[in-house]
Coordinates of C-alpha atoms in Angstrom, one line a residue:
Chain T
X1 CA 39.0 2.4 -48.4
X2 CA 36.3 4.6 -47.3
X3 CA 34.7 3.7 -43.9
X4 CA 31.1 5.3 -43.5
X5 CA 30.6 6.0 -39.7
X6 CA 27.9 4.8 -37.7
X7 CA 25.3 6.6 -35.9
X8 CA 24.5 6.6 -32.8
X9 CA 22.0 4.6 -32.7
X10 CA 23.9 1.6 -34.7
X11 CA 25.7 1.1 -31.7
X12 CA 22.6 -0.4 -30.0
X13 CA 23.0 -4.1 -29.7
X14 CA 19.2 -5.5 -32.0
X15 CA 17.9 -6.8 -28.7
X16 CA 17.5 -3.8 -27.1
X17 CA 16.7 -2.1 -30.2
X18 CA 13.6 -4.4 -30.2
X19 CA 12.6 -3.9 -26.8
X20 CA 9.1 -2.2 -26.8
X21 CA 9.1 0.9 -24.8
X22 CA 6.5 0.5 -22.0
X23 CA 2.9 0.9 -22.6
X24 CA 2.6 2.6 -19.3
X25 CA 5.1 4.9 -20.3
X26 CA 3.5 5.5 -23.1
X27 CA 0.2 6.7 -21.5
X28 CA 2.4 8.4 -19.1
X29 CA 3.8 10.7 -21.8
X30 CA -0.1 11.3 -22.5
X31 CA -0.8 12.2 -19.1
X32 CA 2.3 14.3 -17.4
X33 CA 2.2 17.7 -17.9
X34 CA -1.8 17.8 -17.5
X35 CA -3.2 19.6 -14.1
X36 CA -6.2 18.2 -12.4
X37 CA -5.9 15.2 -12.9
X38 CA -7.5 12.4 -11.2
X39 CA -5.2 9.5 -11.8
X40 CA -6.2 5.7 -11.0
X41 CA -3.1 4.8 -13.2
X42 CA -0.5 5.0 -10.1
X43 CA 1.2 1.5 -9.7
X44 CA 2.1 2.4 -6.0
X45 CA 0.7 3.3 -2.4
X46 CA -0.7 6.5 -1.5
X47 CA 0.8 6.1 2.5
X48 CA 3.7 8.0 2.9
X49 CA 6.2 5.5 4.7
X50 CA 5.6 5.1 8.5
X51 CA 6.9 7.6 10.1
X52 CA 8.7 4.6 12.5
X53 CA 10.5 3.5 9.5
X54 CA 11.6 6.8 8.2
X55 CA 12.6 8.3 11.6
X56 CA 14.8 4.6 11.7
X57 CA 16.3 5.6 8.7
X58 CA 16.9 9.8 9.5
X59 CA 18.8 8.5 12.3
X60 CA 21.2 6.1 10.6
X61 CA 22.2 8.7 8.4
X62 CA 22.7 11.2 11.3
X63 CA 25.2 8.6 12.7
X64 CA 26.6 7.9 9.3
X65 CA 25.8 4.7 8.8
X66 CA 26.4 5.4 4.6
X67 CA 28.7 2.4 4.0
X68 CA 28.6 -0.5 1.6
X69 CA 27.2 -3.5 3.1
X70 CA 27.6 -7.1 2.4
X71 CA 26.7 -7.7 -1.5
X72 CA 23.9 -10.2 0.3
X73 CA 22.6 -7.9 2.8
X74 CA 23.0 -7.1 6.3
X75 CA 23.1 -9.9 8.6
X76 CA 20.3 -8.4 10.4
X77 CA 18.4 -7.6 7.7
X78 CA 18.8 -11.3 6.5
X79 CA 18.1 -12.6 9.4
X80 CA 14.8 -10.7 10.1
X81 CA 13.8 -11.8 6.5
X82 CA 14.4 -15.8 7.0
X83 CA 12.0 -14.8 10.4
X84 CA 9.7 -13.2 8.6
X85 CA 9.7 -16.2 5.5
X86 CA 9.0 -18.8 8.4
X87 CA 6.5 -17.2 10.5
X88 CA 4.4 -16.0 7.2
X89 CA 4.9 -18.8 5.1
X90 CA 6.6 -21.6 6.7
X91 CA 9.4 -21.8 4.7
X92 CA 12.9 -22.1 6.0
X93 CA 15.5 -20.2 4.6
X94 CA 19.2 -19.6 5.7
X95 CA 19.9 -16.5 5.9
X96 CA 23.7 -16.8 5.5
X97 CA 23.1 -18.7 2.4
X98 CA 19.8 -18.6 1.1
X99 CA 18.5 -15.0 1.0
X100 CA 19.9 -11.6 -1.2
X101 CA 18.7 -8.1 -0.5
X102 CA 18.5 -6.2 -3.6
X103 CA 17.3 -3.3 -5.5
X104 CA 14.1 -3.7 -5.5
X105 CA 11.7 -6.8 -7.0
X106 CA 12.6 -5.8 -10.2
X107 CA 16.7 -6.3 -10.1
X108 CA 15.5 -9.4 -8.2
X109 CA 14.0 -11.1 -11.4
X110 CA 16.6 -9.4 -13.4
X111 CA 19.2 -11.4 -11.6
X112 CA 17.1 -14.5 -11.1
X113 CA 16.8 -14.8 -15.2
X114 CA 20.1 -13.7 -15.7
X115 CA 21.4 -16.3 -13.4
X116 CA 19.3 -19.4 -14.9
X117 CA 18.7 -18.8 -19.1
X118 CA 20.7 -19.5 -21.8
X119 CA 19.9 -17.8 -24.9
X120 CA 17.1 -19.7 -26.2
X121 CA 15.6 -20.9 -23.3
X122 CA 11.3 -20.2 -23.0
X123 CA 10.5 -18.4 -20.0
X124 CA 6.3 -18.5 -19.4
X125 CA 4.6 -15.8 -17.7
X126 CA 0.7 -15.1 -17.8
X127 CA -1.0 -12.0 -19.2
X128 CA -1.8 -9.4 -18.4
X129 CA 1.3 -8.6 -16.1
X130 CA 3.4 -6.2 -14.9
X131 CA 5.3 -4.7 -17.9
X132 CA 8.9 -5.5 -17.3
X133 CA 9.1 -9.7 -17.3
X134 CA 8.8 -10.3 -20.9
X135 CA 11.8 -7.1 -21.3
X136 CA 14.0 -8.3 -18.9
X137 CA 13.6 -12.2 -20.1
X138 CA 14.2 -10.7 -23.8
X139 CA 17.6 -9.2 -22.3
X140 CA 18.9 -12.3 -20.8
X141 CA 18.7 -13.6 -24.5
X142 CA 15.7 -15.8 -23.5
X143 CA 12.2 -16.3 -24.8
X144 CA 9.3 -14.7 -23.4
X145 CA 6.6 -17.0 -23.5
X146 CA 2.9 -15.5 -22.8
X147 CA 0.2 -17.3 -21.6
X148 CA -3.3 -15.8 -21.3
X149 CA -5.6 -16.0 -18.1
X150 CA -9.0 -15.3 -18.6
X151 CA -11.8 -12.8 -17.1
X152 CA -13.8 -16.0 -17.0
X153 CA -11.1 -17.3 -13.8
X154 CA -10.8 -14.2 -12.4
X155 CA -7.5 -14.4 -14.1
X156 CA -6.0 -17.3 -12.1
X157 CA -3.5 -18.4 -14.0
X158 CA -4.4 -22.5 -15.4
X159 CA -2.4 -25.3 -15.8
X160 CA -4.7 -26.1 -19.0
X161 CA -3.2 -22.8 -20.6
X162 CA 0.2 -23.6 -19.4
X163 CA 0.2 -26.9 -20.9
X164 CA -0.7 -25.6 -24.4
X165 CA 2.4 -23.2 -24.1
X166 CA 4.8 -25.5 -22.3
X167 CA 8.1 -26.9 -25.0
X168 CA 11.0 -28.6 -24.5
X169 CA 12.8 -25.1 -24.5
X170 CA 11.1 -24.3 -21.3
X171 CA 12.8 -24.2 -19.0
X172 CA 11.1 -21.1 -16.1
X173 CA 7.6 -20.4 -15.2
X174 CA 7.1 -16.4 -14.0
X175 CA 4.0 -16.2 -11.6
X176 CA 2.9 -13.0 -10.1
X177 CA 0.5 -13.4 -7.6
X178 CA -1.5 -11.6 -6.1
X179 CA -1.3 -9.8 -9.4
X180 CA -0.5 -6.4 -11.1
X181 CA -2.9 -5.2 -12.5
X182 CA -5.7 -7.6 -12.4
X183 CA -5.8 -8.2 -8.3
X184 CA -5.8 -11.6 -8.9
X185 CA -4.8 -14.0 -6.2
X186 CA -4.2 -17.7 -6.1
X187 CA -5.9 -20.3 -3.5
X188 CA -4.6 -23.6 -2.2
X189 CA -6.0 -25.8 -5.1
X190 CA -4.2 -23.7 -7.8
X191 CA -0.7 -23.2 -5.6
X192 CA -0.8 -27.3 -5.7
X193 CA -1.5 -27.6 -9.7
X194 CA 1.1 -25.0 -10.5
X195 CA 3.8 -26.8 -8.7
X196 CA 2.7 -30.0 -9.6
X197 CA 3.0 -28.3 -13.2
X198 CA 6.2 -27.2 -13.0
X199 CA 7.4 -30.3 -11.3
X200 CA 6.1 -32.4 -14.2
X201 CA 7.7 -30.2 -16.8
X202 CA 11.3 -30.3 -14.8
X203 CA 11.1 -26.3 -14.5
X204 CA 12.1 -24.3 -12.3
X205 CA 9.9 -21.5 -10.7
X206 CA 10.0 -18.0 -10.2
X207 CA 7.3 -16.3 -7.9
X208 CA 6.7 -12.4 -7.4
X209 CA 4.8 -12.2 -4.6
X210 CA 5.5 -8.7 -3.8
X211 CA 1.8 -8.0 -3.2
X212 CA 1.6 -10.8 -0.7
X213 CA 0.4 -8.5 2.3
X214 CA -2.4 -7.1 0.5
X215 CA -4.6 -9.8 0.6
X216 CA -7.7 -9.2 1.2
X217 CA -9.9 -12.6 1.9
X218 CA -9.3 -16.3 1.4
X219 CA -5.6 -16.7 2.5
X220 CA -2.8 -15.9 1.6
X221 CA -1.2 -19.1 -0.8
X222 CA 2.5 -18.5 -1.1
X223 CA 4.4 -21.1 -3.6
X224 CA 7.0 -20.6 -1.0
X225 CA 5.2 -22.9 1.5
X226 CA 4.9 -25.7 -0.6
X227 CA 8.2 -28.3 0.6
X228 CA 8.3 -30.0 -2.6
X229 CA 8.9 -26.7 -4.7
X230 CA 11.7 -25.7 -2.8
X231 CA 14.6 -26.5 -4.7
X232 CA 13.4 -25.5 -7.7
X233 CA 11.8 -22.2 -6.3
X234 CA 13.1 -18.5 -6.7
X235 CA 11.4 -16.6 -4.4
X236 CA 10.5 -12.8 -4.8
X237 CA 9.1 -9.7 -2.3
X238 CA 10.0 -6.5 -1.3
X239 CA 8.8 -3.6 0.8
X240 CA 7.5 -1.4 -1.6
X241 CA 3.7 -2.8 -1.6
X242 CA 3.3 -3.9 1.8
X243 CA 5.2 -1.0 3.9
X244 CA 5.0 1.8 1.4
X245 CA 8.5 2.3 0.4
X246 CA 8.9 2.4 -3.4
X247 CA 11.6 4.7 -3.6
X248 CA 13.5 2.8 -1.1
X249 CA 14.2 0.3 -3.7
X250 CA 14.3 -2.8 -1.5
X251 CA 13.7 -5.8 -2.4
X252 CA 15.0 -9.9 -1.7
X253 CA 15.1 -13.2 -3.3
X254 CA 15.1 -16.6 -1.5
X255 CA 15.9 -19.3 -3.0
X256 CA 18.3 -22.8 -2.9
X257 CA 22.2 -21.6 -1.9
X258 CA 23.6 -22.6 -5.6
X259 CA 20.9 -20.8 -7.0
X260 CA 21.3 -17.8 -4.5
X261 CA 25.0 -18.0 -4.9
X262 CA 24.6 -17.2 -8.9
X263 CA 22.7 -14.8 -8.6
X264 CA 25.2 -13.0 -6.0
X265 CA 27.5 -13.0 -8.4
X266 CA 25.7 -10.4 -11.3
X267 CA 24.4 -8.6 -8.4
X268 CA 27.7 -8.2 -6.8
X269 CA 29.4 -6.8 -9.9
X270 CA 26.4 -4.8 -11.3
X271 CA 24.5 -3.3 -8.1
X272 CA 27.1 -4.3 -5.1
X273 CA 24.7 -3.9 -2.6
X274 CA 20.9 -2.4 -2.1
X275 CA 21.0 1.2 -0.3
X276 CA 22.7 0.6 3.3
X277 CA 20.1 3.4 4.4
X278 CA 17.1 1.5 2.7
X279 CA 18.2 -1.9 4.6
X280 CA 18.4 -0.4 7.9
X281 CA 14.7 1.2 6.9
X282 CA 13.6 -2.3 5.8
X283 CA 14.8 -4.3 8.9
X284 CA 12.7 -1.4 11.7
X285 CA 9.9 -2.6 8.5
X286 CA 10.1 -5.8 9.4
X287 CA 10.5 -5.8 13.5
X288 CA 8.1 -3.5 14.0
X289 CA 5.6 -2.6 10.9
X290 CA 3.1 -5.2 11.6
X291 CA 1.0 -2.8 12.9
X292 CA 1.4 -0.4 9.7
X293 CA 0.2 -3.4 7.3
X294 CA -2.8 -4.2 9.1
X295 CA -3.9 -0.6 8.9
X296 CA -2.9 0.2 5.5
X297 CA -4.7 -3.2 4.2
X298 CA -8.2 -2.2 6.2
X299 CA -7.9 1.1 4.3
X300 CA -7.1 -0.6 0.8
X301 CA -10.4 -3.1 1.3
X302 CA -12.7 -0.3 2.5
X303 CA -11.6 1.4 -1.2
X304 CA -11.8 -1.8 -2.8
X305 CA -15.2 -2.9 -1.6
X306 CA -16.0 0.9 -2.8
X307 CA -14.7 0.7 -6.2
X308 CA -15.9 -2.3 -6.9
X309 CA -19.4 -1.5 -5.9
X310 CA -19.1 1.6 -8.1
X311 CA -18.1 0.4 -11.1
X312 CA -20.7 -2.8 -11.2
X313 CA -23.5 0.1 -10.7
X314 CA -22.7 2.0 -13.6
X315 CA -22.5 -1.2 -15.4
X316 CA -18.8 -1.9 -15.7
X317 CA -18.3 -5.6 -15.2
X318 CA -15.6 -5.8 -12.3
X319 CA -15.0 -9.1 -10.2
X320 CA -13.9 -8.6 -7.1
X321 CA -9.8 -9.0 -6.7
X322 CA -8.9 -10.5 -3.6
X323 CA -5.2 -8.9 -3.9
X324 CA -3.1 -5.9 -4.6
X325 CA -4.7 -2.8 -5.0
X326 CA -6.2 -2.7 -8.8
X327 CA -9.1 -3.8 -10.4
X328 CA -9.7 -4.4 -13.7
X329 CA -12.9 -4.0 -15.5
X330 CA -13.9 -4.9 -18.6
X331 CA -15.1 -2.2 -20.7
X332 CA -16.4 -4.1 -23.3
X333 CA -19.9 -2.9 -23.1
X334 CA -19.0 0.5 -24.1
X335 CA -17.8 -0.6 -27.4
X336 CA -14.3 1.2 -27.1
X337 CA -11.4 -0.2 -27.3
X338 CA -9.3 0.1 -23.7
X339 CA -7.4 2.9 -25.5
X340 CA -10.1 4.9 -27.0
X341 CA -11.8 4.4 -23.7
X342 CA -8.8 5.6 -21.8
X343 CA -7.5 8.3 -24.2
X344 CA -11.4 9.7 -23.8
X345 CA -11.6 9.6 -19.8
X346 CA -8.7 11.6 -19.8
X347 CA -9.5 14.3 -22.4
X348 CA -13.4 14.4 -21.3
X349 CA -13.0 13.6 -17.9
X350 CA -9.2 14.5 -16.8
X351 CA -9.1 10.8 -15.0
X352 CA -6.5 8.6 -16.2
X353 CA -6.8 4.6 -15.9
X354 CA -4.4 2.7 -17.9
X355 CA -5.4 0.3 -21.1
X356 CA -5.3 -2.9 -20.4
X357 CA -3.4 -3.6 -23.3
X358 CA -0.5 -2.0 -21.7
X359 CA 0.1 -5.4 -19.4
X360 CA -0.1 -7.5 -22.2
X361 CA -2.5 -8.5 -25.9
X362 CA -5.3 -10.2 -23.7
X363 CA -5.9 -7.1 -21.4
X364 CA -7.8 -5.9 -24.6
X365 CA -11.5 -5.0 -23.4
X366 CA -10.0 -4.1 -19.5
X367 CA -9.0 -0.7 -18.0
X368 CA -6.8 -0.9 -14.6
X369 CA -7.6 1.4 -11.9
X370 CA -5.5 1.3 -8.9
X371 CA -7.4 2.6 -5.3
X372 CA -4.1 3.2 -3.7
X373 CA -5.8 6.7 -3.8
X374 CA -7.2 8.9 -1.1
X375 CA -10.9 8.2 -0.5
X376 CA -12.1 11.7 -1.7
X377 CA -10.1 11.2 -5.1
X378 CA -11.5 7.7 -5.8
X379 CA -15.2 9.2 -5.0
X380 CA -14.9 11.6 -7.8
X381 CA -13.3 9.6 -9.8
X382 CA -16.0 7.4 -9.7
X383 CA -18.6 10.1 -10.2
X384 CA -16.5 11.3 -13.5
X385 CA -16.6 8.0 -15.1
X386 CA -20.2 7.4 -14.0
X387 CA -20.9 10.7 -16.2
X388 CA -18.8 9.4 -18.8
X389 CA -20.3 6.4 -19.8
X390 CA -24.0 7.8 -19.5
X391 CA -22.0 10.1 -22.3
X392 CA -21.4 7.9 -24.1
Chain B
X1 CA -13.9 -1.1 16.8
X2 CA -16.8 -1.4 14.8
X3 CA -14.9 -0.7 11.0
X4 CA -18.1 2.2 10.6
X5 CA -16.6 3.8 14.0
X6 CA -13.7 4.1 12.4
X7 CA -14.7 5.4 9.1
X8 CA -16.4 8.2 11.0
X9 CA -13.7 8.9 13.1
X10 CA -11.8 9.8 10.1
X11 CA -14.6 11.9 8.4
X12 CA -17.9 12.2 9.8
X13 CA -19.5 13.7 6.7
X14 CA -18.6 10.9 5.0
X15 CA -22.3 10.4 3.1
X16 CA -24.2 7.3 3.9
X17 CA -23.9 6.0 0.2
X18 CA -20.1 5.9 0.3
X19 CA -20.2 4.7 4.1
X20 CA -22.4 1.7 2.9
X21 CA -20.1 1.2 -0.7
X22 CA -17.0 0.6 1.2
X23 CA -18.5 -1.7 4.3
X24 CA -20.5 -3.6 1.4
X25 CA -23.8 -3.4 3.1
X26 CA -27.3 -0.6 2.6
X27 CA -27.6 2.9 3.1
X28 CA -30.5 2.2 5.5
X29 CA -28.4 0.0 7.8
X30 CA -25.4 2.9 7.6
X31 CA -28.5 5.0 9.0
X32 CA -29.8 2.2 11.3
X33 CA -26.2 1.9 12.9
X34 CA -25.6 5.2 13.9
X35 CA -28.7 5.9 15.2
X36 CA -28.2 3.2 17.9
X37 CA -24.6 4.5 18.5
X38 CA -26.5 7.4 19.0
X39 CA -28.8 6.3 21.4
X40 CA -26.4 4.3 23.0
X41 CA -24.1 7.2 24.3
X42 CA -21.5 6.2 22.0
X43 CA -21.8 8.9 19.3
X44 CA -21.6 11.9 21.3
X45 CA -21.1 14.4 18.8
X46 CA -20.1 15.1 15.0
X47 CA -17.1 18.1 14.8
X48 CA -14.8 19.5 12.5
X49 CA -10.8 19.3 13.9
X50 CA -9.8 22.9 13.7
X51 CA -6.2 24.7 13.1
X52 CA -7.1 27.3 15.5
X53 CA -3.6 29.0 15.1
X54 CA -4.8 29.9 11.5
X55 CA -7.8 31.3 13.3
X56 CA -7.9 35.3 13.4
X57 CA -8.8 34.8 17.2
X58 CA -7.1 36.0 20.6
X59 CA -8.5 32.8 22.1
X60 CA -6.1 31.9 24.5
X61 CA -5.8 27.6 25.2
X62 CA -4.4 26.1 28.7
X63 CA -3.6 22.9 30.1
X64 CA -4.6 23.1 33.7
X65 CA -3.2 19.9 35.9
X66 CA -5.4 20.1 38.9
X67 CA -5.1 18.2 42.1
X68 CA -8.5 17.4 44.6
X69 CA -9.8 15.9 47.3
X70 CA -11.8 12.6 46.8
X71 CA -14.9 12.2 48.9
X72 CA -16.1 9.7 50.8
X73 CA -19.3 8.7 48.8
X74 CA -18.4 10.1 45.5
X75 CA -14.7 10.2 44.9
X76 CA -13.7 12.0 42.9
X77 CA -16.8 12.0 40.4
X78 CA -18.7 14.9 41.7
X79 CA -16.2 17.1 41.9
X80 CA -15.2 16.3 38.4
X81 CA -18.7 16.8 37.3
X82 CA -19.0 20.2 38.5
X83 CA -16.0 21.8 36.9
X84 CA -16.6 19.8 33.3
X85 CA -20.0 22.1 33.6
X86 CA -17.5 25.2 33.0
X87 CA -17.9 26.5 29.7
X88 CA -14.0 26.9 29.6
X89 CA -13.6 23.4 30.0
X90 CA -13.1 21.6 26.4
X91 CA -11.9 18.6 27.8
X92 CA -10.9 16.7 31.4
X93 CA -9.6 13.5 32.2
X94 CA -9.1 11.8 35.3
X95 CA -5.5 10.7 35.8
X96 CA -2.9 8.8 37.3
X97 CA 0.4 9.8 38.8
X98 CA 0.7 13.5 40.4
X99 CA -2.2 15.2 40.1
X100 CA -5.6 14.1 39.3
X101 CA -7.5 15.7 36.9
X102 CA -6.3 17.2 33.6
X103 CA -8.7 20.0 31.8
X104 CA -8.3 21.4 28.4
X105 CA -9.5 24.6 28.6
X106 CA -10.3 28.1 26.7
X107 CA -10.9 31.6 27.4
X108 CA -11.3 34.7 25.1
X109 CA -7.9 36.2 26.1
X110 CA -5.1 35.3 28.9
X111 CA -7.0 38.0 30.9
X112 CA -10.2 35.6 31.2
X113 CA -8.3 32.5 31.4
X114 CA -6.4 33.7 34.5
X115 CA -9.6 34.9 36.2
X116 CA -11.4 31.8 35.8
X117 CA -8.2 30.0 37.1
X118 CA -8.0 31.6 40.3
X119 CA -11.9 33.1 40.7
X120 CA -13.8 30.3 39.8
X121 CA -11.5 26.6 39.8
X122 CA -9.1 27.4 42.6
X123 CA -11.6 28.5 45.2
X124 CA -13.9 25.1 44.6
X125 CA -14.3 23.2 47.4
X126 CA -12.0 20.0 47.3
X127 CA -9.6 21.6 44.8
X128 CA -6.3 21.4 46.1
X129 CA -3.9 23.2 43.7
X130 CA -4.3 23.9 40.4
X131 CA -0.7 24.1 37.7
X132 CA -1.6 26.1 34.9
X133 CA 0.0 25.6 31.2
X134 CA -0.5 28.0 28.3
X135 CA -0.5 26.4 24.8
X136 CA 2.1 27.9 22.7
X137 CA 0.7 26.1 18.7
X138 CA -0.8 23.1 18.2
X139 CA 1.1 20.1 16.2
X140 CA -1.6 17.5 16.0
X141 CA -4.7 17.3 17.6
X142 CA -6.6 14.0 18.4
X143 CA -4.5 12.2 15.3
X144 CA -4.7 15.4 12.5
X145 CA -1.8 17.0 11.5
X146 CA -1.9 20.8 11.5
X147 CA 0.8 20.9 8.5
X148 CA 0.0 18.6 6.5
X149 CA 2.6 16.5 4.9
X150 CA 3.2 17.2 1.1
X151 CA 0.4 16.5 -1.2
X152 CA 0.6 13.4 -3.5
X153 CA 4.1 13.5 -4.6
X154 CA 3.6 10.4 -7.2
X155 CA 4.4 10.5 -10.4
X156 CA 0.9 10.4 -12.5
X157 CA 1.2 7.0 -14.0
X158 CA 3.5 4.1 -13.3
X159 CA 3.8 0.5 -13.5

């Protein structure tokens, strides 16, 4: 018997095979290699990490602190974060129970959907989002579920969409606010709907909320301080957003000690623990970085007030997003499709802004721009897209 | 402080239109704003931070730590007020702790500096001692960096 042998490519199992690569990638492939480029499509702060927190970290390593630490995270660092959870949002978390230091946000929701689906199971999120809940729900076998919000809500998420999406395979609802890439926030009304939602539907919750310190106006909602969510919440943040520390890769989950204990167990025998340098970095973040937010969120609404001004003058409908540090205006009156309209800024213009389709079907019409961007950067920006669309 | 303060501190030749933009408010109250800062003593003057070590200069810059006799009436104010009027003298505070006045000052080489040190400060009336520091390079000054730290390091686009 003749056995024909298999490429390398057979060997990848169909659901990853599936998997979409990135849209973001995608338009990053477009843009790297290109000089002079003004980019609006960076998804991270422009702050270099406070010198207080990387001087914290130099030091560690200059007294070799280099070990593994406990798969949940330093005591310390565990025990500034249940501090942090109750003087920000009122919610009480143990820390020798209830809270994991990971890699980042994004191994948090890996773990968190790995921890709760079984193949099968729906998983709703809202659109447009950040690009990797719908992969990493495909991954844990489960189905990603997208519900649209709406230009008209300033793309709060509704519980009159969810309802139209909601089965009796559901069994998470993913929320991500304030939001990537729209800026989107929630206020008090909606927190109490959504968890009145997902208490209804017997579901349990999980809540990115990594932007949390970049709000800008009218509060910061957390799901996290409402008491009758908490045992069916899973709670997400990390330092990236709020202290400037993307490649730090920290990030935590809170959430009920059975749940937390679950999801202890992938991350102990797939990461072990987040960065022993990055925790020590993360716990002089949160004992002494106040300061650094408050500066670094004046300086984000000073460019946000900007952009926003800018882009309704040259007639590009933009609401203004009371989170994060993106907007996302519709560019519907130019006729283009968000990918025409990008591909052409960048070859015309040399500015890149991703398509909105890249977060999701319904970000058709939008363009993100993040101003986590110098000051001088976003201004010509602005002019170059100004003298674009009179182009056009 | 008043967020336009700030924004000026930062860059004064920030343009009214993008001053007004980013506090959400009119060019003509940008304008209206600092003119009363002006009139109000609070605005003294606009100036570009300088790397004077990348200067081709011999300017030569001290740190003088200068010690003198308060008087009755005055304190130490008059004093202080005559030897700010020194060209020389970029900057002077009045301090705490072991001497009382600290100047900032420049001369056009070490030669000049040291003769308006001991011909002109010293001799004042009601100047005690003077201590006399040369600056060596310049690291930061009033919150700039002189080397920079690497440009945007990002990648171009991500999530």
């Amino acid at each position: 018997m003749t056995t024909v042998s298999k490429s390398a490519r057979d060997f990848i199992a169909p659901h990853v095979r599936g998997l979409p690569k990135s849209g973001i990638r995608d338009f990053f492939d477009i843009v790297a290699g290109r000089k002079d480029v003004l980019s609006l499509g960076i998804g991270e702060p422009d702050f270099k990490t406070p010198w207080h927190i990387r001087e914290k970290a130099i030091a560690s390593l200059e007294r070799g602190a280099t070990r593994y630490t406990s798969n949940l995270g330093t005591p310390e660092l565990r025990q500034a974060l249940a501090a942090y959870m109750r003087q920000s949002f009122h919610a009480e978390y143990d820390w020798k129970s209830e809270i994991l230091v990971t890699v980042g946000v994004s191994e948090a929701f890996d773990i968190a959907i790995r921890a709760i689906l079984s193949p099968g199971d729906e998983v709703l999120y809202h659109e447009p989002c950040f690009v990797a809940y719908a992969p990493l729900i495909r991954m844990a076998h489960g189905v990603p579920v997208a519900v649209e919000t709406f230009r008209k809500d300033e793309f709060r998420l509704t519980v009159e969409e969810l309802e139209k999406k909601v089965t009796p395979k559901t069994r998470v609802l993913m929320i991500n606010f304030p939001n990537n890439p729209t800026g989107a926030t929630l206020d008090k009304k909606d927190t109490e709907s959504l968890a009145d939602f997902v208490i209804r539907h017997d579901l349990i919750l999980i809540s990115d909320e990594v932007y949390s310190e970049l709000t800008y106006e009218g509060g910061r909602h957390s799901m996290a301080s409402i008491p009758r969510l908490r045992d069916r919440l899973i709670f997400l943040n990390g330092f990236s957003k709020a202290w400037s520390m993307t490649g730090f890769r920290l990030g935590y989950v809170c959430a009920p000690a059975p749940l937390t204990d679950a999801m202890m167990k992938i991350h102990q025998y797939c990461m072990m623990c987040a960065s022993s340098t990055s925790q020590i970095a993360g716990l002089e973040a949160l004992q002494n970085g106040e300061a650094d937010i408050a500066e670094m969120r004046e300086s984000y609404n000073l460019r946000r007030n900007f952009i926003v001004s800018s882009l309704n003058g040259m007639g590009l409908d933009c609401f203004m997003p009371r989170g994060a540090f993106y907007v996302f205006p519709s560019i519907q009156s130019t006729g283009l499709t968000s990918q025409e309209f990008a591909l052409r800024l960048l070859n015309e213009c040399n500015v890149a802004c991703v398509p909105g389709t890249a977060f999701g079907t319904c970000g058709a019409g939008f363009l993100r721009c993040a101003y986590a961007t110098g000051m001088d950067q976003l201004k010509e920006a602005m002019d170059r897209l100004s003298a674009f669309i009179k182009s056009l | 402080m008043d967020a336009l303060l700030k924004l000026l501190k930062k860059n004064a030749r920030e343009s009214d239109a993008t001053l007004a933009k980013e506090l959400n408010t009119t060019t003509e109250d940008i304008r209206a704003r600092i003119a009363t800062y002006e009139q109000e003593g609070v605005i003294r003057a606009f100036q570009a931070i300088l790397n004077e070590d990348r200067l081709d200069t011999t300017d030569v810059r001290a740190v003088i730590e200068l010690r003198i006799r308060p008087e009755r009436e005055g304190g130490f104010d008059r004093v202080a007020s005559r030897i700010s009027k020194f060209p020389q003298v970029e900057s002077m505070f009045l301090m705490s702790g072991a001497y009382d006045l600290l100047l900032f000052v420049k001369g056009g080489s070490l030669q000049e500096l040291a003769n308006f040190v001991s011909g002109r400060l010293a001799p004042l009336d009601g100047v005690l001692s003077t201590a006399t520091h040369f600056m060596l390079k310049t690291y930061k000054d009033q919150g700039v960096l002189m080397e920079s730290e690497p440009h945007d390091d990002r990648l171009q686009v991500c999530p």
